[in-house]
């Protein structure tokens, strides 16, 4: 059986989540892009990522903080990703507590909440490690960070996999996947910037 009956409360929640996503996308696109506010350094650095436009948009407002420092760029990307992951985790928890879910939908949302919780932990550890990754243990520390962020990305992909197939309600699947895809893209970009920083910081 395709789809499921959704309670009015869940339908409204999904619509509000979708609207908030559209609003955030519009606001991001409306930001000024003059050279005075967005250093060329960030744009060039984002070129190493899989999603450079998203990278450029999400990090440009931190230009004053980042300056031309690849470590600060990577750390800021991690912080932005952590914030988005926490926000998405909250959304998933609200959806998982809604009425009108099929057993499969409820199970997929529960698993997704668990996976995002792991992602939050892994991103937090990465940010903490970035705060003191200097000295003779730098190679080991960077390897740990790369491993944790890679694991966070895997967790997010696993969450999306739970909403594959045609047995899920279309609106719920679309809402969840749009939220998780955004977080996964941010995580992918952060990992690319971390790898770039590691290639600069570590001896060759």
PDB file of C-alpha atoms in Angstrom:
ATOM      1  CA  UNK A   1       0.000   0.000   0.000  1.00  0.00           C
ATOM      2  CA  UNK A   2       1.399   3.323  -1.040  1.00  0.00           C
ATOM      3  CA  UNK A   3       1.214   6.280   1.320  1.00  0.00           C
ATOM      4  CA  UNK A   4      -0.643   6.514   4.590  1.00  0.00           C
ATOM      5  CA  UNK A   5      -3.258   8.630   6.324  1.00  0.00           C
ATOM      6  CA  UNK A   6      -1.683  11.700   7.876  1.00  0.00           C
ATOM      7  CA  UNK A   7      -3.182  13.537  10.824  1.00  0.00           C
ATOM      8  CA  UNK A   8      -3.836  17.256  10.255  1.00  0.00           C
ATOM      9  CA  UNK A   9      -1.161  18.116  12.826  1.00  0.00           C
ATOM     10  CA  UNK A  10       1.511  16.133  10.977  1.00  0.00           C
ATOM     11  CA  UNK A  11       0.444  17.603   7.638  1.00  0.00           C
ATOM     12  CA  UNK A  12       0.765  21.129   9.027  1.00  0.00           C
ATOM     13  CA  UNK A  13       4.167  20.291  10.549  1.00  0.00           C
ATOM     14  CA  UNK A  14       5.468  18.993   7.225  1.00  0.00           C
ATOM     15  CA  UNK A  15       4.207  22.100   5.405  1.00  0.00           C
ATOM     16  CA  UNK A  16       5.848  24.387   7.976  1.00  0.00           C
ATOM     17  CA  UNK A  17       9.164  22.514   7.640  1.00  0.00           C
ATOM     18  CA  UNK A  18       9.032  22.753   3.851  1.00  0.00           C
ATOM     19  CA  UNK A  19       8.191  26.467   3.964  1.00  0.00           C
ATOM     20  CA  UNK A  20      11.054  27.142   6.367  1.00  0.00           C
ATOM     21  CA  UNK A  21      13.414  25.370   3.972  1.00  0.00           C
ATOM     22  CA  UNK A  22      12.209  27.465   1.033  1.00  0.00           C
ATOM     23  CA  UNK A  23      12.525  30.629   3.113  1.00  0.00           C
ATOM     24  CA  UNK A  24      16.101  29.811   4.131  1.00  0.00           C
ATOM     25  CA  UNK A  25      17.041  29.037   0.538  1.00  0.00           C
ATOM     26  CA  UNK A  26      15.595  32.353  -0.609  1.00  0.00           C
ATOM     27  CA  UNK A  27      17.349  34.313   2.113  1.00  0.00           C
ATOM     28  CA  UNK A  28      20.664  32.667   1.284  1.00  0.00           C
ATOM     29  CA  UNK A  29      20.291  33.473  -2.387  1.00  0.00           C
ATOM     30  CA  UNK A  30      19.430  37.084  -1.560  1.00  0.00           C
ATOM     31  CA  UNK A  31      22.645  37.783   0.316  1.00  0.00           C
ATOM     32  CA  UNK A  32      24.962  40.363  -1.245  1.00  0.00           C
ATOM     33  CA  UNK A  33      27.963  38.967  -3.065  1.00  0.00           C
ATOM     34  CA  UNK A  34      30.238  41.955  -3.384  1.00  0.00           C
ATOM     35  CA  UNK A  35      33.963  41.454  -3.100  1.00  0.00           C
ATOM     36  CA  UNK A  36      33.906  43.622   0.027  1.00  0.00           C
ATOM     37  CA  UNK A  37      31.887  41.061   1.984  1.00  0.00           C
ATOM     38  CA  UNK A  38      32.983  37.789   0.397  1.00  0.00           C
ATOM     39  CA  UNK A  39      36.758  37.302   0.096  1.00  0.00           C
ATOM     40  CA  UNK A  40      38.057  35.533  -2.950  1.00  0.00           C
ATOM     41  CA  UNK A  41      39.806  33.119  -0.581  1.00  0.00           C
ATOM     42  CA  UNK A  42      36.514  31.496   0.439  1.00  0.00           C
ATOM     43  CA  UNK A  43      35.287  31.206  -3.136  1.00  0.00           C
ATOM     44  CA  UNK A  44      38.557  29.676  -4.278  1.00  0.00           C
ATOM     45  CA  UNK A  45      38.699  27.286  -1.328  1.00  0.00           C
ATOM     46  CA  UNK A  46      35.133  26.148  -1.930  1.00  0.00           C
ATOM     47  CA  UNK A  47      36.263  25.037  -5.366  1.00  0.00           C
ATOM     48  CA  UNK A  48      37.661  21.844  -3.814  1.00  0.00           C
ATOM     49  CA  UNK A  49      34.237  20.826  -2.509  1.00  0.00           C
ATOM     50  CA  UNK A  50      31.553  18.806  -4.268  1.00  0.00           C
ATOM     51  CA  UNK A  51      28.969  21.532  -3.679  1.00  0.00           C
ATOM     52  CA  UNK A  52      30.886  24.811  -4.114  1.00  0.00           C
ATOM     53  CA  UNK A  53      27.825  27.066  -4.376  1.00  0.00           C
ATOM     54  CA  UNK A  54      26.451  25.774  -1.074  1.00  0.00           C
ATOM     55  CA  UNK A  55      29.902  26.107   0.476  1.00  0.00           C
ATOM     56  CA  UNK A  56      30.236  29.683  -0.737  1.00  0.00           C
ATOM     57  CA  UNK A  57      26.766  30.671   0.453  1.00  0.00           C
ATOM     58  CA  UNK A  58      27.001  29.132   3.917  1.00  0.00           C
ATOM     59  CA  UNK A  59      30.498  30.372   4.747  1.00  0.00           C
ATOM     60  CA  UNK A  60      30.572  33.838   3.186  1.00  0.00           C
ATOM     61  CA  UNK A  61      28.886  35.489   6.170  1.00  0.00           C
ATOM     62  CA  UNK A  62      31.827  34.340   8.343  1.00  0.00           C
ATOM     63  CA  UNK A  63      34.409  36.034   6.125  1.00  0.00           C
ATOM     64  CA  UNK A  64      35.618  38.411   8.832  1.00  0.00           C
ATOM     65  CA  UNK A  65      36.249  35.503  11.190  1.00  0.00           C
ATOM     66  CA  UNK A  66      37.818  33.232   8.583  1.00  0.00           C
ATOM     67  CA  UNK A  67      40.033  35.778   6.840  1.00  0.00           C
ATOM     68  CA  UNK A  68      42.388  33.667   4.689  1.00  0.00           C
ATOM     69  CA  UNK A  69      42.999  30.893   7.194  1.00  0.00           C
ATOM     70  CA  UNK A  70      42.314  27.340   5.888  1.00  0.00           C
ATOM     71  CA  UNK A  71      42.101  25.949   9.421  1.00  0.00           C
ATOM     72  CA  UNK A  72      39.484  28.516  10.445  1.00  0.00           C
ATOM     73  CA  UNK A  73      37.634  27.847   7.198  1.00  0.00           C
ATOM     74  CA  UNK A  74      37.467  24.112   7.918  1.00  0.00           C
ATOM     75  CA  UNK A  75      36.517  24.684  11.554  1.00  0.00           C
ATOM     76  CA  UNK A  76      33.766  27.123  10.586  1.00  0.00           C
ATOM     77  CA  UNK A  77      32.438  24.653   8.026  1.00  0.00           C
ATOM     78  CA  UNK A  78      32.271  22.037  10.791  1.00  0.00           C
ATOM     79  CA  UNK A  79      30.429  24.449  13.100  1.00  0.00           C
ATOM     80  CA  UNK A  80      27.889  25.328  10.407  1.00  0.00           C
ATOM     81  CA  UNK A  81      27.376  21.633   9.709  1.00  0.00           C
ATOM     82  CA  UNK A  82      26.931  20.831  13.401  1.00  0.00           C
ATOM     83  CA  UNK A  83      24.310  23.563  13.779  1.00  0.00           C
ATOM     84  CA  UNK A  84      22.379  22.285  10.755  1.00  0.00           C
ATOM     85  CA  UNK A  85      22.605  18.687  11.960  1.00  0.00           C
ATOM     86  CA  UNK A  86      21.254  19.610  15.398  1.00  0.00           C
ATOM     87  CA  UNK A  87      18.389  21.531  13.805  1.00  0.00           C
ATOM     88  CA  UNK A  88      17.552  18.643  11.496  1.00  0.00           C
ATOM     89  CA  UNK A  89      17.709  16.209  14.400  1.00  0.00           C
ATOM     90  CA  UNK A  90      15.101  18.307  16.212  1.00  0.00           C
ATOM     91  CA  UNK A  91      12.860  18.211  13.136  1.00  0.00           C
ATOM     92  CA  UNK A  92      13.185  14.423  12.900  1.00  0.00           C
ATOM     93  CA  UNK A  93      12.300  14.030  16.584  1.00  0.00           C
ATOM     94  CA  UNK A  94       9.154  16.123  16.107  1.00  0.00           C
ATOM     95  CA  UNK A  95       8.139  14.083  13.076  1.00  0.00           C
ATOM     96  CA  UNK A  96       8.818  10.791  14.868  1.00  0.00           C
ATOM     97  CA  UNK A  97       6.415  11.793  17.647  1.00  0.00           C
ATOM     98  CA  UNK A  98       3.596  12.599  15.229  1.00  0.00           C
ATOM     99  CA  UNK A  99       0.392  10.630  14.805  1.00  0.00           C
ATOM    100  CA  UNK A 100      -0.571   8.933  11.544  1.00  0.00           C
ATOM    101  CA  UNK A 101       2.737   7.226  10.776  1.00  0.00           C
ATOM    102  CA  UNK A 102       2.909   3.700   9.422  1.00  0.00           C
ATOM    103  CA  UNK A 103       5.143   1.257  11.333  1.00  0.00           C
ATOM    104  CA  UNK A 104       7.799   1.510   8.618  1.00  0.00           C
ATOM    105  CA  UNK A 105       7.728   5.319   8.651  1.00  0.00           C
ATOM    106  CA  UNK A 106       7.965   5.396  12.440  1.00  0.00           C
ATOM    107  CA  UNK A 107      10.885   2.945  12.393  1.00  0.00           C
ATOM    108  CA  UNK A 108      12.716   4.890   9.688  1.00  0.00           C
ATOM    109  CA  UNK A 109      12.310   8.139  11.608  1.00  0.00           C
ATOM    110  CA  UNK A 110      13.498   6.501  14.822  1.00  0.00           C
ATOM    111  CA  UNK A 111      16.593   5.166  13.057  1.00  0.00           C
ATOM    112  CA  UNK A 112      17.185   8.571  11.499  1.00  0.00           C
ATOM    113  CA  UNK A 113      17.088  10.276  14.900  1.00  0.00           C
ATOM    114  CA  UNK A 114      19.649   7.752  16.141  1.00  0.00           C
ATOM    115  CA  UNK A 115      21.910   8.266  13.120  1.00  0.00           C
ATOM    116  CA  UNK A 116      21.751  12.053  13.426  1.00  0.00           C
ATOM    117  CA  UNK A 117      22.562  11.789  17.116  1.00  0.00           C
ATOM    118  CA  UNK A 118      25.712   9.904  16.178  1.00  0.00           C
ATOM    119  CA  UNK A 119      26.528  12.554  13.571  1.00  0.00           C
ATOM    120  CA  UNK A 120      26.215  15.303  16.162  1.00  0.00           C
ATOM    121  CA  UNK A 121      28.619  13.465  18.492  1.00  0.00           C
ATOM    122  CA  UNK A 122      31.143  12.889  15.708  1.00  0.00           C
ATOM    123  CA  UNK A 123      31.024  16.507  14.540  1.00  0.00           C
ATOM    124  CA  UNK A 124      31.413  17.760  18.113  1.00  0.00           C
ATOM    125  CA  UNK A 125      34.510  15.589  18.598  1.00  0.00           C
ATOM    126  CA  UNK A 126      35.915  16.867  15.312  1.00  0.00           C
ATOM    127  CA  UNK A 127      35.461  20.513  16.276  1.00  0.00           C
ATOM    128  CA  UNK A 128      37.061  19.879  19.656  1.00  0.00           C
ATOM    129  CA  UNK A 129      40.033  18.180  18.013  1.00  0.00           C
ATOM    130  CA  UNK A 130      40.399  21.014  15.497  1.00  0.00           C
ATOM    131  CA  UNK A 131      40.737  23.356  18.462  1.00  0.00           C
ATOM    132  CA  UNK A 132      44.087  21.891  19.463  1.00  0.00           C
ATOM    133  CA  UNK A 133      45.439  20.068  16.407  1.00  0.00           C
ATOM    134  CA  UNK A 134      48.951  21.390  16.583  1.00  0.00           C
ATOM    135  CA  UNK A 135      52.310  19.813  17.274  1.00  0.00           C
ATOM    136  CA  UNK A 136      53.838  16.400  16.705  1.00  0.00           C
ATOM    137  CA  UNK A 137      50.490  14.570  16.895  1.00  0.00           C
ATOM    138  CA  UNK A 138      48.941  16.612  14.091  1.00  0.00           C
ATOM    139  CA  UNK A 139      48.861  13.722  11.604  1.00  0.00           C
ATOM    140  CA  UNK A 140      47.051  11.447  14.067  1.00  0.00           C
ATOM    141  CA  UNK A 141      44.636  14.197  15.078  1.00  0.00           C
ATOM    142  CA  UNK A 142      43.777  15.040  11.469  1.00  0.00           C
ATOM    143  CA  UNK A 143      43.225  11.359  10.741  1.00  0.00           C
ATOM    144  CA  UNK A 144      40.798  11.173  13.667  1.00  0.00           C
ATOM    145  CA  UNK A 145      38.913  14.226  12.420  1.00  0.00           C
ATOM    146  CA  UNK A 146      38.684  12.866   8.893  1.00  0.00           C
ATOM    147  CA  UNK A 147      37.440   9.526  10.244  1.00  0.00           C
ATOM    148  CA  UNK A 148      34.761  11.137  12.420  1.00  0.00           C
ATOM    149  CA  UNK A 149      33.449  13.441   9.710  1.00  0.00           C
ATOM    150  CA  UNK A 150      33.400  10.564   7.231  1.00  0.00           C
ATOM    151  CA  UNK A 151      31.419   8.540   9.774  1.00  0.00           C
ATOM    152  CA  UNK A 152      28.956  11.431  10.190  1.00  0.00           C
ATOM    153  CA  UNK A 153      28.434  11.486   6.437  1.00  0.00           C
ATOM    154  CA  UNK A 154      27.827   7.728   6.426  1.00  0.00           C
ATOM    155  CA  UNK A 155      25.258   8.114   9.215  1.00  0.00           C
ATOM    156  CA  UNK A 156      23.389  10.731   7.180  1.00  0.00           C
ATOM    157  CA  UNK A 157      23.419   8.538   4.085  1.00  0.00           C
ATOM    158  CA  UNK A 158      22.062   5.653   6.175  1.00  0.00           C
ATOM    159  CA  UNK A 159      19.223   7.868   7.343  1.00  0.00           C
ATOM    160  CA  UNK A 160      18.300   8.687   3.742  1.00  0.00           C
ATOM    161  CA  UNK A 161      18.416   5.013   2.775  1.00  0.00           C
ATOM    162  CA  UNK A 162      15.650   4.339   5.275  1.00  0.00           C
ATOM    163  CA  UNK A 163      13.288   6.477   3.205  1.00  0.00           C
ATOM    164  CA  UNK A 164      13.892   4.793  -0.136  1.00  0.00           C
ATOM    165  CA  UNK A 165      11.183   2.871  -1.980  1.00  0.00           C
ATOM    166  CA  UNK A 166       7.572   3.619  -2.864  1.00  0.00           C
ATOM    167  CA  UNK A 167       5.915   2.529   0.379  1.00  0.00           C
ATOM    168  CA  UNK A 168       6.689   5.804   2.136  1.00  0.00           C
ATOM    169  CA  UNK A 169       4.276   8.742   2.147  1.00  0.00           C
ATOM    170  CA  UNK A 170       5.446  11.155  -0.544  1.00  0.00           C
ATOM    171  CA  UNK A 171       5.270  14.313   1.557  1.00  0.00           C
ATOM    172  CA  UNK A 172       7.073  12.772   4.514  1.00  0.00           C
ATOM    173  CA  UNK A 173       9.797  11.241   2.339  1.00  0.00           C
ATOM    174  CA  UNK A 174      10.305  14.499   0.443  1.00  0.00           C
ATOM    175  CA  UNK A 175      10.540  16.523   3.659  1.00  0.00           C
ATOM    176  CA  UNK A 176      12.959  14.165   5.362  1.00  0.00           C
ATOM    177  CA  UNK A 177      15.185  13.681   2.345  1.00  0.00           C
ATOM    178  CA  UNK A 178      15.417  17.428   1.640  1.00  0.00           C
ATOM    179  CA  UNK A 179      16.501  18.035   5.232  1.00  0.00           C
ATOM    180  CA  UNK A 180      19.042  15.195   5.277  1.00  0.00           C
ATOM    181  CA  UNK A 181      20.422  15.953   1.809  1.00  0.00           C
ATOM    182  CA  UNK A 182      21.230  19.492   2.927  1.00  0.00           C
ATOM    183  CA  UNK A 183      23.056  18.228   6.023  1.00  0.00           C
ATOM    184  CA  UNK A 184      24.903  15.581   4.017  1.00  0.00           C
ATOM    185  CA  UNK A 185      26.046  18.169   1.478  1.00  0.00           C
ATOM    186  CA  UNK A 186      27.293  20.431   4.259  1.00  0.00           C
ATOM    187  CA  UNK A 187      29.146  17.502   5.826  1.00  0.00           C
ATOM    188  CA  UNK A 188      30.691  16.568   2.488  1.00  0.00           C
ATOM    189  CA  UNK A 189      31.891  20.132   2.002  1.00  0.00           C
ATOM    190  CA  UNK A 190      33.332  20.283   5.514  1.00  0.00           C
ATOM    191  CA  UNK A 191      35.232  17.050   4.898  1.00  0.00           C
ATOM    192  CA  UNK A 192      36.669  18.415   1.657  1.00  0.00           C
ATOM    193  CA  UNK A 193      37.859  21.578   3.415  1.00  0.00           C
ATOM    194  CA  UNK A 194      39.368  19.471   6.219  1.00  0.00           C
ATOM    195  CA  UNK A 195      41.213  17.348   3.661  1.00  0.00           C
ATOM    196  CA  UNK A 196      42.443  20.520   1.983  1.00  0.00           C
ATOM    197  CA  UNK A 197      43.691  21.913   5.287  1.00  0.00           C
ATOM    198  CA  UNK A 198      45.410  18.616   6.083  1.00  0.00           C
ATOM    199  CA  UNK A 199      47.222  18.690   2.734  1.00  0.00           C
ATOM    200  CA  UNK A 200      48.569  22.142   3.631  1.00  0.00           C
ATOM    201  CA  UNK A 201      49.347  21.577   7.317  1.00  0.00           C
ATOM    202  CA  UNK A 202      50.938  18.135   7.175  1.00  0.00           C
ATOM    203  CA  UNK A 203      54.507  17.638   5.953  1.00  0.00           C
ATOM    204  CA  UNK A 204      54.803  16.013   2.538  1.00  0.00           C
TER     205      UNK A 204
END
